[in-house]
Amino acid sequence: MSDADTDAMTEAVAELIAILDLERLETDLFRGQNPKTGWRRVFGGQVVAQALVAATRTVPADRLVHSLHAYFLLPGDPRIPIVYEVERLRDGQSFTTRRVKAIQNGRAIFATTVSFQIVEDGFTHLPTMPPVAGPEGLPGGREIAAEAGLALPEAIAAYFARPRPIELRPVDLRRYRGGEPREPVFNVWLRAAAALPDDPALHRAVLAYASDMTLLDVSLIPHGRSVFDPQVQAASLDHALWFHGPVKADGWLLYAQDSPAAAGARGFARGQIFDRDGVLVASVAQEGLIRPRLD
């Protein structure tokens, strides 16, 4: 990776940290800014992460998020800020619950319920990480776009080449070549592209941001398509995320994804996120629109 690429990715991470530093307008009212990306709509992972930050700022520091359940209601407009309204549902001895509504132009574009818990010990069992290649020997970013013989479609090459706050290294890129139907499984290593401050809440917010990347696309693998296909209309509809343990979002994490079902123009996908030592740190589930365009 060139020094220019490293600088661009560091700048992208700094911008992500900045957009997650919400402005407090009132006790339970916050405002979030959007990055200047040129996108036609706000990235769903950004709204998930900003809503999580808003909820976190109304909760005692000794409680960390353990789950969130969200619905994407309307596309977000990247040209205007997003207001986050937090409702305090419960403040218990062990658990705290918040509901967050994201608002633009007086309308809710997103809603989520977030649950926090004090740190506790208890029964533990965890799955084994899939046996895949480690991130060190895999191409990423511009290497993917430039590597000879990959024959990636232009939109996919541009996606991986663009400087971003989350570095992605797919274990297997064959699904993007040729368009043949394959088993609905996709493994990708990811991490923040630069070091993050030592703040557990921020690391969880960054992982929430990253959890919306690549997941819905898995539901199109059995059909030989992807969300980059101009003949496919794709959008996240809901999103659920569970945290099982400590998270270091600036260290390599394996996002193991699969899609057990698609029906009714909707695709369902699941993800398990493991740290570099093979410990499961989070689980994700999502349903999204995957509608063939008829025009």
C-alpha positions as a Markdown table, in Angstrom:
| # | Residue | x | y | z |
|---|---|---|---|---|
| 1 | Met | 0.0 | 0.0 | 0.0 |
| 2 | Ser | 1.4 | 3.4 | -1.0 |
| 3 | Asp | 1.8 | 6.3 | 1.5 |
| 4 | Ala | -0.9 | 8.2 | -0.4 |
| 5 | Asp | -3.3 | 5.2 | 0.1 |
| 6 | Thr | -2.4 | 5.0 | 3.8 |
| 7 | Asp | -3.0 | 8.7 | 4.3 |
| 8 | Ala | -6.3 | 8.5 | 2.5 |
| 9 | Met | -7.5 | 5.6 | 4.6 |
| 10 | Thr | -6.4 | 7.3 | 7.8 |
| 11 | Glu | -8.3 | 10.4 | 6.8 |
| 12 | Ala | -11.4 | 8.3 | 6.1 |
| 13 | Val | -11.2 | 6.8 | 9.6 |
| 14 | Ala | -10.8 | 10.3 | 11.1 |
| 15 | Glu | -13.9 | 11.3 | 9.2 |
| 16 | Leu | -15.8 | 8.3 | 10.5 |
| 17 | Ile | -14.9 | 9.1 | 14.0 |
| 18 | Ala | -16.0 | 12.7 | 13.4 |
| 19 | Ile | -19.5 | 11.7 | 12.1 |
| 20 | Leu | -19.9 | 9.4 | 15.1 |
| 21 | Asp | -19.2 | 12.3 | 17.4 |
| 22 | Leu | -22.8 | 13.5 | 17.5 |
| 23 | Glu | -23.9 | 17.0 | 18.4 |
| 24 | Arg | -26.1 | 17.1 | 21.5 |
| 25 | Leu | -29.1 | 19.4 | 20.8 |
| 26 | Glu | -31.1 | 18.6 | 24.0 |
| 27 | Thr | -30.9 | 16.0 | 26.8 |
| 28 | Asp | -32.1 | 13.1 | 24.5 |
| 29 | Leu | -31.8 | 14.8 | 21.1 |
| 30 | Phe | -28.7 | 14.6 | 18.9 |
| 31 | Arg | -27.6 | 15.6 | 15.4 |
| 32 | Gly | -25.4 | 13.7 | 13.1 |
| 33 | Gln | -23.6 | 14.8 | 10.0 |
| 34 | Asn | -23.0 | 12.9 | 6.8 |
| 35 | Pro | -19.7 | 12.4 | 5.0 |
| 36 | Lys | -19.2 | 14.1 | 1.7 |
| 37 | Thr | -19.1 | 10.9 | -0.5 |
| 38 | Gly | -21.3 | 11.9 | -3.4 |
| 39 | Trp | -23.7 | 8.9 | -2.6 |
| 40 | Arg | -27.3 | 9.3 | -3.6 |
| 41 | Arg | -28.5 | 8.0 | -0.1 |
| 42 | Val | -27.0 | 7.6 | 3.3 |
| 43 | Phe | -25.2 | 4.3 | 4.0 |
| 44 | Gly | -27.3 | 2.2 | 6.3 |
| 45 | Gly | -24.4 | 1.3 | 8.5 |
| 46 | Gln | -23.8 | 4.9 | 9.2 |
| 47 | Val | -27.3 | 5.4 | 10.5 |
| 48 | Val | -27.1 | 2.2 | 12.6 |
| 49 | Ala | -23.8 | 3.4 | 14.2 |
| 50 | Gln | -25.0 | 7.0 | 14.8 |
| 51 | Ala | -28.2 | 5.8 | 16.4 |
| 52 | Leu | -26.1 | 3.5 | 18.6 |
| 53 | Val | -23.9 | 6.4 | 19.6 |
| 54 | Ala | -27.0 | 8.5 | 20.5 |
| 55 | Ala | -28.4 | 5.8 | 22.7 |
| 56 | Thr | -25.0 | 5.2 | 24.3 |
| 57 | Arg | -24.8 | 8.8 | 25.4 |
| 58 | Thr | -27.9 | 8.5 | 27.5 |
| 59 | Val | -26.6 | 5.4 | 29.3 |
| 60 | Pro | -24.2 | 5.0 | 32.3 |
| 61 | Ala | -20.6 | 4.3 | 31.2 |
| 62 | Asp | -20.5 | 0.9 | 33.0 |
| 63 | Arg | -23.1 | -0.5 | 30.5 |
| 64 | Leu | -22.2 | -1.6 | 27.0 |
| 65 | Val | -24.6 | -2.4 | 24.2 |
| 66 | His | -25.3 | -6.1 | 23.8 |
| 67 | Ser | -28.0 | -6.0 | 21.1 |
| 68 | Leu | -29.9 | -3.7 | 18.7 |
| 69 | His | -32.9 | -4.3 | 16.5 |
| 70 | Ala | -33.5 | -1.8 | 13.7 |
| 71 | Tyr | -35.7 | -1.0 | 10.7 |
| 72 | Phe | -34.7 | 1.1 | 7.7 |
| 73 | Leu | -37.9 | 3.1 | 6.9 |
| 74 | Leu | -36.9 | 5.6 | 4.2 |
| 75 | Pro | -33.7 | 6.3 | 2.3 |
| 76 | Gly | -31.6 | 8.9 | 4.0 |
| 77 | Asp | -30.7 | 12.2 | 2.2 |
| 78 | Pro | -26.9 | 12.7 | 2.4 |
| 79 | Arg | -27.3 | 16.4 | 1.8 |
| 80 | Ile | -28.8 | 17.2 | 5.2 |
| 81 | Pro | -28.0 | 16.2 | 8.8 |
| 82 | Ile | -29.9 | 13.5 | 10.6 |
| 83 | Val | -31.6 | 14.2 | 14.0 |
| 84 | Tyr | -31.6 | 11.3 | 16.5 |
| 85 | Glu | -34.4 | 11.3 | 19.1 |
| 86 | Val | -33.8 | 8.9 | 22.1 |
| 87 | Glu | -36.6 | 7.5 | 24.2 |
| 88 | Arg | -35.7 | 6.1 | 27.6 |
| 89 | Leu | -37.7 | 2.8 | 27.9 |
| 90 | Arg | -36.0 | 1.2 | 30.9 |
| 91 | Asp | -33.3 | 1.7 | 33.5 |
| 92 | Gly | -32.9 | -1.5 | 35.4 |
| 93 | Gln | -30.3 | -2.9 | 37.8 |
| 94 | Ser | -28.6 | -4.9 | 35.0 |
| 95 | Phe | -30.1 | -3.8 | 31.8 |
| 96 | Thr | -30.9 | -0.4 | 30.1 |
| 97 | Thr | -33.1 | -0.1 | 27.1 |
| 98 | Arg | -33.4 | 2.8 | 24.6 |
| 99 | Arg | -35.5 | 3.4 | 21.5 |
| 100 | Val | -33.9 | 5.8 | 18.9 |
| 101 | Lys | -35.7 | 7.4 | 15.9 |
| 102 | Ala | -33.7 | 9.0 | 13.1 |
| 103 | Ile | -35.4 | 12.0 | 11.5 |
| 104 | Gln | -35.0 | 14.0 | 8.3 |
| 105 | Asn | -37.4 | 16.6 | 7.0 |
| 106 | Gly | -39.8 | 15.8 | 9.9 |
| 107 | Arg | -40.1 | 12.1 | 8.9 |
| 108 | Ala | -38.6 | 9.0 | 10.5 |
| 109 | Ile | -36.1 | 7.3 | 8.2 |
| 110 | Phe | -34.9 | 4.7 | 10.7 |
| 111 | Ala | -35.9 | 3.3 | 14.1 |
| 112 | Thr | -34.0 | 1.0 | 16.5 |
| 113 | Thr | -34.3 | -0.4 | 20.0 |
| 114 | Val | -31.0 | -0.8 | 21.8 |
| 115 | Ser | -30.3 | -2.8 | 24.9 |
| 116 | Phe | -27.3 | -2.3 | 27.3 |
| 117 | Gln | -26.0 | -4.5 | 30.1 |
| 118 | Ile | -23.5 | -4.3 | 32.9 |
| 119 | Val | -20.5 | -6.6 | 32.5 |
| 120 | Glu | -21.4 | -10.0 | 34.0 |
| 121 | Asp | -19.9 | -13.5 | 34.0 |
| 122 | Gly | -22.1 | -16.6 | 33.2 |
| 123 | Phe | -22.5 | -19.7 | 31.1 |
| 124 | Thr | -20.4 | -19.5 | 27.9 |
| 125 | His | -20.3 | -21.5 | 24.7 |
| 126 | Leu | -19.1 | -20.2 | 21.3 |
| 127 | Pro | -18.8 | -21.7 | 17.8 |
| 128 | Thr | -15.6 | -22.4 | 16.0 |
| 129 | Met | -14.4 | -19.9 | 13.4 |
| 130 | Pro | -14.5 | -21.2 | 9.8 |
| 131 | Pro | -11.2 | -22.6 | 8.5 |
| 132 | Val | -10.3 | -19.8 | 6.1 |
| 133 | Ala | -7.1 | -18.1 | 4.9 |
| 134 | Gly | -5.9 | -15.3 | 7.2 |
| 135 | Pro | -6.0 | -11.7 | 6.1 |
| 136 | Glu | -2.2 | -11.2 | 5.8 |
| 137 | Gly | -1.9 | -13.0 | 2.5 |
| 138 | Leu | -5.0 | -11.6 | 0.9 |
| 139 | Pro | -5.2 | -8.7 | -1.5 |
| 140 | Gly | -7.2 | -5.6 | -0.4 |
| 141 | Gly | -8.3 | -2.3 | -1.7 |
| 142 | Arg | -6.4 | -1.2 | -4.8 |
| 143 | Glu | -4.7 | -4.6 | -5.0 |
| 144 | Ile | -8.0 | -6.2 | -5.7 |
| 145 | Ala | -8.9 | -3.7 | -8.4 |
| 146 | Ala | -5.5 | -3.9 | -10.0 |
| 147 | Glu | -4.7 | -7.6 | -9.7 |
| 148 | Ala | -4.3 | -9.1 | -13.2 |
| 149 | Gly | -6.7 | -11.9 | -14.1 |
| 150 | Leu | -9.5 | -11.1 | -11.7 |
| 151 | Ala | -11.6 | -9.5 | -14.5 |
| 152 | Leu | -13.8 | -7.7 | -12.0 |
| 153 | Pro | -16.7 | -5.6 | -13.3 |
| 154 | Glu | -15.9 | -1.9 | -13.2 |
| 155 | Ala | -18.3 | -1.1 | -10.4 |
| 156 | Ile | -16.9 | -3.8 | -8.2 |
| 157 | Ala | -13.3 | -2.8 | -8.9 |
| 158 | Ala | -14.2 | 0.9 | -8.1 |
| 159 | Tyr | -15.9 | -0.1 | -4.8 |
| 160 | Phe | -12.8 | -1.9 | -3.5 |
| 161 | Ala | -10.4 | 0.7 | -4.8 |
| 162 | Arg | -12.1 | 3.6 | -3.1 |
| 163 | Pro | -10.4 | 4.8 | 0.2 |
| 164 | Arg | -12.8 | 3.9 | 3.1 |
| 165 | Pro | -12.7 | 3.8 | 6.9 |
| 166 | Ile | -13.2 | 0.0 | 6.8 |
| 167 | Glu | -10.5 | -2.1 | 5.1 |
| 168 | Leu | -12.0 | -5.2 | 3.4 |
| 169 | Arg | -10.1 | -8.3 | 2.4 |
| 170 | Pro | -12.5 | -11.0 | 0.9 |
| 171 | Val | -11.3 | -14.6 | 1.3 |
| 172 | Asp | -12.5 | -15.6 | -2.2 |
| 173 | Leu | -13.4 | -13.2 | -5.0 |
| 174 | Arg | -14.6 | -15.8 | -7.5 |
| 175 | Arg | -18.2 | -14.9 | -6.9 |
| 176 | Tyr | -17.6 | -11.5 | -8.6 |
| 177 | Arg | -16.2 | -13.2 | -11.7 |
| 178 | Gly | -18.4 | -14.8 | -14.4 |
| 179 | Gly | -21.7 | -14.4 | -12.6 |
| 180 | Glu | -22.3 | -18.2 | -12.0 |
| 181 | Pro | -24.6 | -19.2 | -9.2 |
| 182 | Arg | -22.6 | -20.3 | -6.1 |
| 183 | Glu | -23.3 | -21.5 | -2.6 |
| 184 | Pro | -24.6 | -18.4 | -0.5 |
| 185 | Val | -21.5 | -18.1 | 1.7 |
| 186 | Phe | -19.0 | -15.2 | 1.8 |
| 187 | Asn | -16.1 | -14.7 | 4.2 |
| 188 | Val | -14.4 | -11.3 | 4.4 |
| 189 | Trp | -11.8 | -9.9 | 6.8 |
| 190 | Leu | -12.4 | -6.4 | 7.9 |
| 191 | Arg | -11.0 | -3.8 | 10.3 |
| 192 | Ala | -10.9 | 0.0 | 10.8 |
| 193 | Ala | -8.3 | 1.2 | 8.3 |
| 194 | Ala | -6.4 | 3.1 | 11.1 |
| 195 | Ala | -6.0 | 2.9 | 14.8 |
| 196 | Leu | -9.1 | 3.9 | 16.9 |
| 197 | Pro | -9.1 | 5.6 | 20.3 |
| 198 | Asp | -9.3 | 3.2 | 23.3 |
| 199 | Asp | -13.0 | 3.6 | 23.8 |
| 200 | Pro | -15.1 | 0.3 | 24.0 |
| 201 | Ala | -18.3 | 2.1 | 23.0 |
| 202 | Leu | -16.6 | 3.6 | 19.9 |
| 203 | His | -15.3 | 0.2 | 18.8 |
| 204 | Arg | -18.8 | -1.2 | 19.0 |
| 205 | Ala | -20.2 | 1.7 | 17.0 |
| 206 | Val | -17.5 | 1.2 | 14.3 |
| 207 | Leu | -18.4 | -2.5 | 14.2 |
| 208 | Ala | -22.0 | -1.6 | 13.9 |
| 209 | Tyr | -21.1 | 0.6 | 10.9 |
| 210 | Ala | -19.2 | -2.2 | 9.3 |
| 211 | Ser | -21.8 | -4.9 | 9.9 |
| 212 | Asp | -24.0 | -3.4 | 7.1 |
| 213 | Met | -21.3 | -3.8 | 4.5 |
| 214 | Thr | -21.4 | -6.8 | 2.1 |
| 215 | Leu | -24.1 | -8.7 | 4.1 |
| 216 | Leu | -27.2 | -8.3 | 1.9 |
| 217 | Asp | -25.1 | -9.1 | -1.2 |
| 218 | Val | -24.7 | -12.7 | 0.0 |
| 219 | Ser | -28.4 | -13.4 | -0.7 |
| 220 | Leu | -27.7 | -12.8 | -4.4 |
| 221 | Ile | -24.8 | -15.3 | -4.7 |
| 222 | Pro | -27.1 | -18.3 | -5.5 |
| 223 | His | -28.5 | -16.2 | -8.4 |
| 224 | Gly | -25.2 | -15.2 | -9.9 |
| 225 | Arg | -26.0 | -11.5 | -9.2 |
| 226 | Ser | -24.7 | -8.8 | -6.8 |
| 227 | Val | -25.9 | -5.5 | -5.5 |
| 228 | Phe | -23.6 | -3.9 | -8.1 |
| 229 | Asp | -25.7 | -5.2 | -10.9 |
| 230 | Pro | -27.7 | -2.3 | -12.4 |
| 231 | Gln | -30.6 | -4.8 | -13.0 |
| 232 | Val | -31.0 | -5.4 | -9.3 |
| 233 | Gln | -32.7 | -3.0 | -6.8 |
| 234 | Ala | -31.3 | -3.7 | -3.4 |
| 235 | Ala | -31.8 | -2.0 | 0.0 |
| 236 | Ser | -31.5 | -3.0 | 3.6 |
| 237 | Leu | -34.9 | -3.4 | 5.3 |
| 238 | Asp | -34.0 | -4.4 | 8.9 |
| 239 | His | -30.9 | -5.1 | 10.9 |
| 240 | Ala | -30.1 | -7.0 | 14.1 |
| 241 | Leu | -26.8 | -7.1 | 15.9 |
| 242 | Trp | -25.7 | -8.9 | 19.0 |
| 243 | Phe | -22.4 | -8.4 | 20.8 |
| 244 | His | -21.0 | -11.4 | 22.7 |
| 245 | Gly | -17.8 | -10.0 | 24.1 |
| 246 | Pro | -15.1 | -7.3 | 23.9 |
| 247 | Val | -14.5 | -5.8 | 20.4 |
| 248 | Lys | -11.4 | -4.3 | 18.9 |
| 249 | Ala | -12.6 | -2.9 | 15.6 |
| 250 | Asp | -9.2 | -1.8 | 14.5 |
| 251 | Gly | -7.9 | -5.4 | 14.6 |
| 252 | Trp | -8.7 | -8.0 | 12.0 |
| 253 | Leu | -12.2 | -9.5 | 12.3 |
| 254 | Leu | -13.6 | -12.3 | 10.1 |
| 255 | Tyr | -17.1 | -11.6 | 8.9 |
| 256 | Ala | -18.5 | -15.1 | 8.0 |
| 257 | Gln | -21.8 | -14.6 | 6.1 |
| 258 | Asp | -24.4 | -16.9 | 4.7 |
| 259 | Ser | -27.9 | -16.6 | 3.3 |
| 260 | Pro | -30.3 | -19.5 | 4.1 |
| 261 | Ala | -33.3 | -18.0 | 2.2 |
| 262 | Ala | -34.7 | -15.5 | -0.3 |
| 263 | Ala | -38.4 | -15.1 | -1.2 |
| 264 | Gly | -40.9 | -12.4 | -2.0 |
| 265 | Ala | -38.2 | -10.1 | -3.4 |
| 266 | Arg | -36.5 | -10.2 | 0.0 |
| 267 | Gly | -33.2 | -11.8 | 0.9 |
| 268 | Phe | -32.2 | -13.0 | 4.4 |
| 269 | Ala | -28.6 | -13.1 | 5.4 |
| 270 | Arg | -26.7 | -13.9 | 8.6 |
| 271 | Gly | -23.2 | -13.1 | 9.8 |
| 272 | Gln | -20.8 | -14.2 | 12.5 |
| 273 | Ile | -17.9 | -11.9 | 13.4 |
| 274 | Phe | -14.8 | -13.5 | 14.9 |
| 275 | Asp | -11.7 | -11.9 | 16.2 |
| 276 | Arg | -8.2 | -12.8 | 15.0 |
| 277 | Asp | -8.0 | -15.5 | 17.8 |
| 278 | Gly | -11.2 | -17.2 | 16.5 |
| 279 | Val | -13.5 | -15.9 | 19.3 |
| 280 | Leu | -17.0 | -15.0 | 18.3 |
| 281 | Val | -17.5 | -11.3 | 19.2 |
| 282 | Ala | -20.8 | -10.5 | 17.4 |
| 283 | Ser | -23.6 | -11.9 | 15.4 |
| 284 | Val | -25.7 | -10.2 | 12.7 |
| 285 | Ala | -29.0 | -10.8 | 10.9 |
| 286 | Gln | -30.5 | -8.8 | 8.1 |
| 287 | Glu | -33.4 | -8.9 | 5.6 |
| 288 | Gly | -33.3 | -6.7 | 2.5 |
| 289 | Leu | -35.0 | -5.9 | -0.7 |
| 290 | Ile | -33.5 | -7.7 | -3.7 |
| 291 | Arg | -35.9 | -6.9 | -6.5 |
| 292 | Pro | -35.1 | -7.4 | -10.2 |
| 293 | Arg | -35.5 | -4.2 | -12.1 |
| 294 | Leu | -38.1 | -4.5 | -14.9 |
| 295 | Asp | -37.3 | -1.2 | -16.7 |
